[in-house]
PDB file of N, CA and C in Angstrom:
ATOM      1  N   UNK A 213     100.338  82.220 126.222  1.00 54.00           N
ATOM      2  CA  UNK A 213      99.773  81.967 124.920  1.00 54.00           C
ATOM      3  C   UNK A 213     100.863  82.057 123.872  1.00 54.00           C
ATOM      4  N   UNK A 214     101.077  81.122 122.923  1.00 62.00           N
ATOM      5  CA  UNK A 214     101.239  81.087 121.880  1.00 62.00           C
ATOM      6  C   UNK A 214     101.091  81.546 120.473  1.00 62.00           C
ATOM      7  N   UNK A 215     101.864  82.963 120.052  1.00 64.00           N
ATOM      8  CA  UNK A 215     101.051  83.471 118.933  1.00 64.00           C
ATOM      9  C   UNK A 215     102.510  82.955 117.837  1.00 64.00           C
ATOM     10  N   UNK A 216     102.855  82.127 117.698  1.00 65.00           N
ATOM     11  CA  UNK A 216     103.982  81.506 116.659  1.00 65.00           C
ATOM     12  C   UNK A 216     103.422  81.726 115.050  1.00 65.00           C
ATOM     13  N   UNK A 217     101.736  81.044 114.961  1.00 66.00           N
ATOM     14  CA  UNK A 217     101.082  81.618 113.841  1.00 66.00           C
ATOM     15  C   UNK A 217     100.611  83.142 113.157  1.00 66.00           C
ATOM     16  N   UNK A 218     100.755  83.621 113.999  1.00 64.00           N
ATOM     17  CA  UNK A 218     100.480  84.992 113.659  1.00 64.00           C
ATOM     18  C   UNK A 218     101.922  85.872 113.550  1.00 64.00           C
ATOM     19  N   UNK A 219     103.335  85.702 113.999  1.00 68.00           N
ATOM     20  CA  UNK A 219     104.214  85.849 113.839  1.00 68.00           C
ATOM     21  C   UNK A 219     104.958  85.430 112.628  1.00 68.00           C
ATOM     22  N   UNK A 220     104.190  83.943 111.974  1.00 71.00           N
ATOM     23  CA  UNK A 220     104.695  84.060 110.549  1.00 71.00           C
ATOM     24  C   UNK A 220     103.907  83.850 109.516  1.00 71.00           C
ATOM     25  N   UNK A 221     103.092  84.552 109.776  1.00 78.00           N
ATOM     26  CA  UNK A 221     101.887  84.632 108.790  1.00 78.00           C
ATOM     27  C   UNK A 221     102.355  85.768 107.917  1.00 78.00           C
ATOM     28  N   UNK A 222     101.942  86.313 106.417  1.00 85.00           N
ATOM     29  CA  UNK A 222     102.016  86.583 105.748  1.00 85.00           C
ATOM     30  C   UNK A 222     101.220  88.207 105.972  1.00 85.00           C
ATOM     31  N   UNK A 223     101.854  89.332 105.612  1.00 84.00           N
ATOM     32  CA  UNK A 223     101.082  90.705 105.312  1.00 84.00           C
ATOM     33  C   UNK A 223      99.888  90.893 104.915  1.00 84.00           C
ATOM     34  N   UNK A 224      99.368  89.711 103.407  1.00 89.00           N
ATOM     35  CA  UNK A 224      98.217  89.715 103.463  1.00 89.00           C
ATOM     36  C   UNK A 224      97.507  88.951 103.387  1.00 89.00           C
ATOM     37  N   UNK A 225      97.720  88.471 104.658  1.00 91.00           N
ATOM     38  CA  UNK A 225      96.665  87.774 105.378  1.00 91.00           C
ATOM     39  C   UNK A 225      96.042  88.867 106.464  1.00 91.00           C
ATOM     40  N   UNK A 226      96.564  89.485 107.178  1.00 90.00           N
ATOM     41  CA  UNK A 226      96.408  90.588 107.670  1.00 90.00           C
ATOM     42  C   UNK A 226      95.665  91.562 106.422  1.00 90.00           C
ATOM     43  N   UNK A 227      95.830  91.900 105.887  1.00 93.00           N
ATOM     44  CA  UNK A 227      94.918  92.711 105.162  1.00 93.00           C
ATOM     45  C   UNK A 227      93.421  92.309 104.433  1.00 93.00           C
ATOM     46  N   UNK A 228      93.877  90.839 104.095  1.00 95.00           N
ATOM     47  CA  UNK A 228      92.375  90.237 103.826  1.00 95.00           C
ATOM     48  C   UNK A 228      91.736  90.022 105.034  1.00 95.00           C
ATOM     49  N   UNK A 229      91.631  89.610 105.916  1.00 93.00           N
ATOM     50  CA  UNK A 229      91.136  90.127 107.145  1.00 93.00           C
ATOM     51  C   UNK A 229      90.621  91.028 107.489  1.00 93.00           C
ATOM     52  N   UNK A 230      91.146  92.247 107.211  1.00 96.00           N
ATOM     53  CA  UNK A 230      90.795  93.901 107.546  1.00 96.00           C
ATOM     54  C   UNK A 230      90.122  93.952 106.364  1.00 96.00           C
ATOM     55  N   UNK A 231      90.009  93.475 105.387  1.00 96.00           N
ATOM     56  CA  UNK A 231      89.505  93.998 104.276  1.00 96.00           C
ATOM     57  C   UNK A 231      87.873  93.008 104.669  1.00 96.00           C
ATOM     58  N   UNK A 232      87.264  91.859 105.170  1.00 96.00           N
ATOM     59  CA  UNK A 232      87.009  91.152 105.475  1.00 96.00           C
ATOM     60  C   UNK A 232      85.674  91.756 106.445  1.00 96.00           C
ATOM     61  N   UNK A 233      86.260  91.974 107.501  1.00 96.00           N
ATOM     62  CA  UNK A 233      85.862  92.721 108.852  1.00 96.00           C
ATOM     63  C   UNK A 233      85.155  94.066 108.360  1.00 96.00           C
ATOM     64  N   UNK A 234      85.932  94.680 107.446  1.00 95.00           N
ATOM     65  CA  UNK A 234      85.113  96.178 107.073  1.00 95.00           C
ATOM     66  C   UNK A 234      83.931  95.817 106.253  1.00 95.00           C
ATOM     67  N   UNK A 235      84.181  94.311 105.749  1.00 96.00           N
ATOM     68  CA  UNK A 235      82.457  94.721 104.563  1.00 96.00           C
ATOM     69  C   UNK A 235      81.892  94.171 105.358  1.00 96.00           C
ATOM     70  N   UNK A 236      82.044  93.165 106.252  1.00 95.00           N
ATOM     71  CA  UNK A 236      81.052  92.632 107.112  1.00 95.00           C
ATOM     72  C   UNK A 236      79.990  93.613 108.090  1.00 95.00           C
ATOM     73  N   UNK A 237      81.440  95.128 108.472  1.00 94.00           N
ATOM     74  CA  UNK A 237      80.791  95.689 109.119  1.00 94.00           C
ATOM     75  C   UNK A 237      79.693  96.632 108.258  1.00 94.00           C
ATOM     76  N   UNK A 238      80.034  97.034 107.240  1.00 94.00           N
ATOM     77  CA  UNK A 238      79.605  97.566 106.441  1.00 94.00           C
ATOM     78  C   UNK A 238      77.942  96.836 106.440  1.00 94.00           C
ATOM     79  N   UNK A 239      78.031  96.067 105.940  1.00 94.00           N
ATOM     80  CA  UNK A 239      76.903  95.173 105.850  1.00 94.00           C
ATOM     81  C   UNK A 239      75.323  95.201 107.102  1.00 94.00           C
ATOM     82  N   UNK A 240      76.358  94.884 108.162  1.00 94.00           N
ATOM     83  CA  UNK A 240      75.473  94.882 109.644  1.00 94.00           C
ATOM     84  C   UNK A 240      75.431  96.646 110.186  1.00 94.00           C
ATOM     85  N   UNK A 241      75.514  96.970 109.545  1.00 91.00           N
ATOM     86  CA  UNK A 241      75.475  98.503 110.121  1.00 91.00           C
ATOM     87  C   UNK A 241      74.449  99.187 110.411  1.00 91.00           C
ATOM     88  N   UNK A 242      72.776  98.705 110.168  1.00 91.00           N
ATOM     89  CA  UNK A 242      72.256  98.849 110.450  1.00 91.00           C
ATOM     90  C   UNK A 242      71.077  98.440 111.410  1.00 91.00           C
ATOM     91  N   UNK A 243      71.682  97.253 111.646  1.00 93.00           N
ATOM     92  CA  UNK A 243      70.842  95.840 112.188  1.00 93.00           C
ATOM     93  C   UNK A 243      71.650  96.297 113.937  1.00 93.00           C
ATOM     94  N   UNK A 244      73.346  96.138 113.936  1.00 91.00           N
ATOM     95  CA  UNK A 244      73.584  96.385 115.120  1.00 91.00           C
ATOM     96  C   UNK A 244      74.986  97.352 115.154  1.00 91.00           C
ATOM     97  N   UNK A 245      74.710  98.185 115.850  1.00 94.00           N
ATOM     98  CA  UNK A 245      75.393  99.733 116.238  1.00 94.00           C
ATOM     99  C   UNK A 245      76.567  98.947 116.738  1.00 94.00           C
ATOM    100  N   UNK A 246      76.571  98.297 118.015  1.00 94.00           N
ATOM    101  CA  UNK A 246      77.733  97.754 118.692  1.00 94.00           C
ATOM    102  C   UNK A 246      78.822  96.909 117.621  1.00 94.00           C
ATOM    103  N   UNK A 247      78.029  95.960 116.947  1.00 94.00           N
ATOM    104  CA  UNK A 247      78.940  95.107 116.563  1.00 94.00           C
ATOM    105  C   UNK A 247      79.805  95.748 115.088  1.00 94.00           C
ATOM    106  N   UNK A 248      79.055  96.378 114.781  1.00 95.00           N
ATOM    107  CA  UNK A 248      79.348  97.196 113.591  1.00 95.00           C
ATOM    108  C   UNK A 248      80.493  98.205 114.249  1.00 95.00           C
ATOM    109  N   UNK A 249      81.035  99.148 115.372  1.00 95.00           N
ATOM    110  CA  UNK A 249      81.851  99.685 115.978  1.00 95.00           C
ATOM    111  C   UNK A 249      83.047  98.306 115.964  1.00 95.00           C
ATOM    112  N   UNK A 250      82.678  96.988 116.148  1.00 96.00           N
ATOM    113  CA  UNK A 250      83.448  96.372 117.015  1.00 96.00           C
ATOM    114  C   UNK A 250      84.039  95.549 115.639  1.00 96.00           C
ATOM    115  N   UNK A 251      83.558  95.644 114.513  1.00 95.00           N
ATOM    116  CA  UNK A 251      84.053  94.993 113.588  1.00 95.00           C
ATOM    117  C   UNK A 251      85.347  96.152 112.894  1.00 95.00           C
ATOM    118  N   UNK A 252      84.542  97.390 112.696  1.00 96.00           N
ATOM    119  CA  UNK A 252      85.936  98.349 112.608  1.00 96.00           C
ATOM    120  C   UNK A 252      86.649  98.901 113.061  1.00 96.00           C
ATOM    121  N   UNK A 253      86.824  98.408 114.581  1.00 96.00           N
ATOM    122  CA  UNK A 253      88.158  98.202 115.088  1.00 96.00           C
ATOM    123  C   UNK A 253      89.117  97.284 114.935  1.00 96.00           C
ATOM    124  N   UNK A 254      88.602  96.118 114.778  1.00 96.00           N
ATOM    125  CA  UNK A 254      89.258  94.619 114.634  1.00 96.00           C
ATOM    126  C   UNK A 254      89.688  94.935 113.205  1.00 96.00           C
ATOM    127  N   UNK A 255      89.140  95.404 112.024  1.00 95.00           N
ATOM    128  CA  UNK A 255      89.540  95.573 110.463  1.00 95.00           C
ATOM    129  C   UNK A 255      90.564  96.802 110.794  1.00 95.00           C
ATOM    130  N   UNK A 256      90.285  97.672 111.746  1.00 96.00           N
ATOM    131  CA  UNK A 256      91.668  98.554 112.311  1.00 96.00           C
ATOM    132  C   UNK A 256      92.563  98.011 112.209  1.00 96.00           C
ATOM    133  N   UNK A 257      92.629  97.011 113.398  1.00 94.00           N
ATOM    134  CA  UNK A 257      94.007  96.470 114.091  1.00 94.00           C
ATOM    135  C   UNK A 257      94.428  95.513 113.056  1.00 94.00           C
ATOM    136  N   UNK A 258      93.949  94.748 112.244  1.00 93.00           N
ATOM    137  CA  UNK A 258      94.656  94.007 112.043  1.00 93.00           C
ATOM    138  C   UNK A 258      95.158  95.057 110.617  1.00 93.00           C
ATOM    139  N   UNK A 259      94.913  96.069 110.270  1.00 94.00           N
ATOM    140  CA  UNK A 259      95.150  96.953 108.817  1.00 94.00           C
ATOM    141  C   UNK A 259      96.209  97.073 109.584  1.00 94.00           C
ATOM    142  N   UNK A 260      96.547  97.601 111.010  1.00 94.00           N
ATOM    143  CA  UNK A 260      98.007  98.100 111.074  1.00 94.00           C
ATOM    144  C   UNK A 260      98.994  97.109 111.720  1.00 94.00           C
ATOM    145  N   UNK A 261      98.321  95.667 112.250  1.00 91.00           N
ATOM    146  CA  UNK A 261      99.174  94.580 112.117  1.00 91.00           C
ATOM    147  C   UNK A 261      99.840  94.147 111.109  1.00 91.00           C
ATOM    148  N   UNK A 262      99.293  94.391 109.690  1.00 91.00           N
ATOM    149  CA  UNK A 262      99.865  93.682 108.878  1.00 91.00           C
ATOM    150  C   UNK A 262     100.601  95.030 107.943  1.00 91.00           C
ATOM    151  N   UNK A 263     100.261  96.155 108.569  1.00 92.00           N
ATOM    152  CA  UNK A 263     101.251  97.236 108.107  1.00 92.00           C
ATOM    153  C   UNK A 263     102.505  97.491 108.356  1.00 92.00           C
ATOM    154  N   UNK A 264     102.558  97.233 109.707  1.00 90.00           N
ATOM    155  CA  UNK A 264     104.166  96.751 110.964  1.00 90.00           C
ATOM    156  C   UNK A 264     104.471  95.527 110.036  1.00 90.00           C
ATOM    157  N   UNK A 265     103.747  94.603 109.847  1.00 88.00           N
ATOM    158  CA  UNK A 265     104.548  93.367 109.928  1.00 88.00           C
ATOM    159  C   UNK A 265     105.194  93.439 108.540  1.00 88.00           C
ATOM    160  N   UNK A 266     105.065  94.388 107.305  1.00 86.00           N
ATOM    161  CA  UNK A 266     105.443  94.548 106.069  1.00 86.00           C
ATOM    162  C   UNK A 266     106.361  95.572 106.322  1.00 86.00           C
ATOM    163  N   UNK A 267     106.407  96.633 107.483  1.00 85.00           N
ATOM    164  CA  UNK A 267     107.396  97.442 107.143  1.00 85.00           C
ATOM    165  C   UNK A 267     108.727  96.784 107.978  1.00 85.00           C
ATOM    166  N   UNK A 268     108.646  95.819 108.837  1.00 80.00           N
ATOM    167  CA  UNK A 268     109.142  94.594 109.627  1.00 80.00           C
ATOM    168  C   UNK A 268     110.321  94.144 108.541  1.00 80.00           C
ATOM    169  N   UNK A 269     109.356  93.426 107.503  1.00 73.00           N
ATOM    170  CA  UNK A 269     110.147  92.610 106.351  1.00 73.00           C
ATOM    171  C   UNK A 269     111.154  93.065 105.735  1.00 73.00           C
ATOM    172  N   UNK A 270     110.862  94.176 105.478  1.00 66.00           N
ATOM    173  CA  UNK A 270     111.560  94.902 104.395  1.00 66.00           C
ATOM    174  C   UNK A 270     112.839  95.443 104.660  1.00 66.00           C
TER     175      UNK A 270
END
């Protein structure tokens, strides 16, 4: 696989994403337990993808 796009993608893009994922989960949090776990992990990973990839730059 090919991740060339995500290698030069921008810090925050990664953070709007995570920022993205958390209200969504926020939102469904009561409707479904699972997906709501599974959205704030993904708003995890990509908070500290695009945390590496800024301390990367610099």
């Amino acid at each position: 696989m090919n991740f060339s796009s995500i290698k030069n993608s921008n810090p925050i893009y990664f953070y709007f994403v995570s920022i993205i994922s958390f209200i969504l989960a926020n939102l469904i949090r009561d409707k479904s337990i699972g997906f709501y776990y599974f959205l704030l992990v993904i708003g995890l990973v990509f908070f500290v993808l695009g945390f590496m990839k800024r301390l990367k730059t610099k």
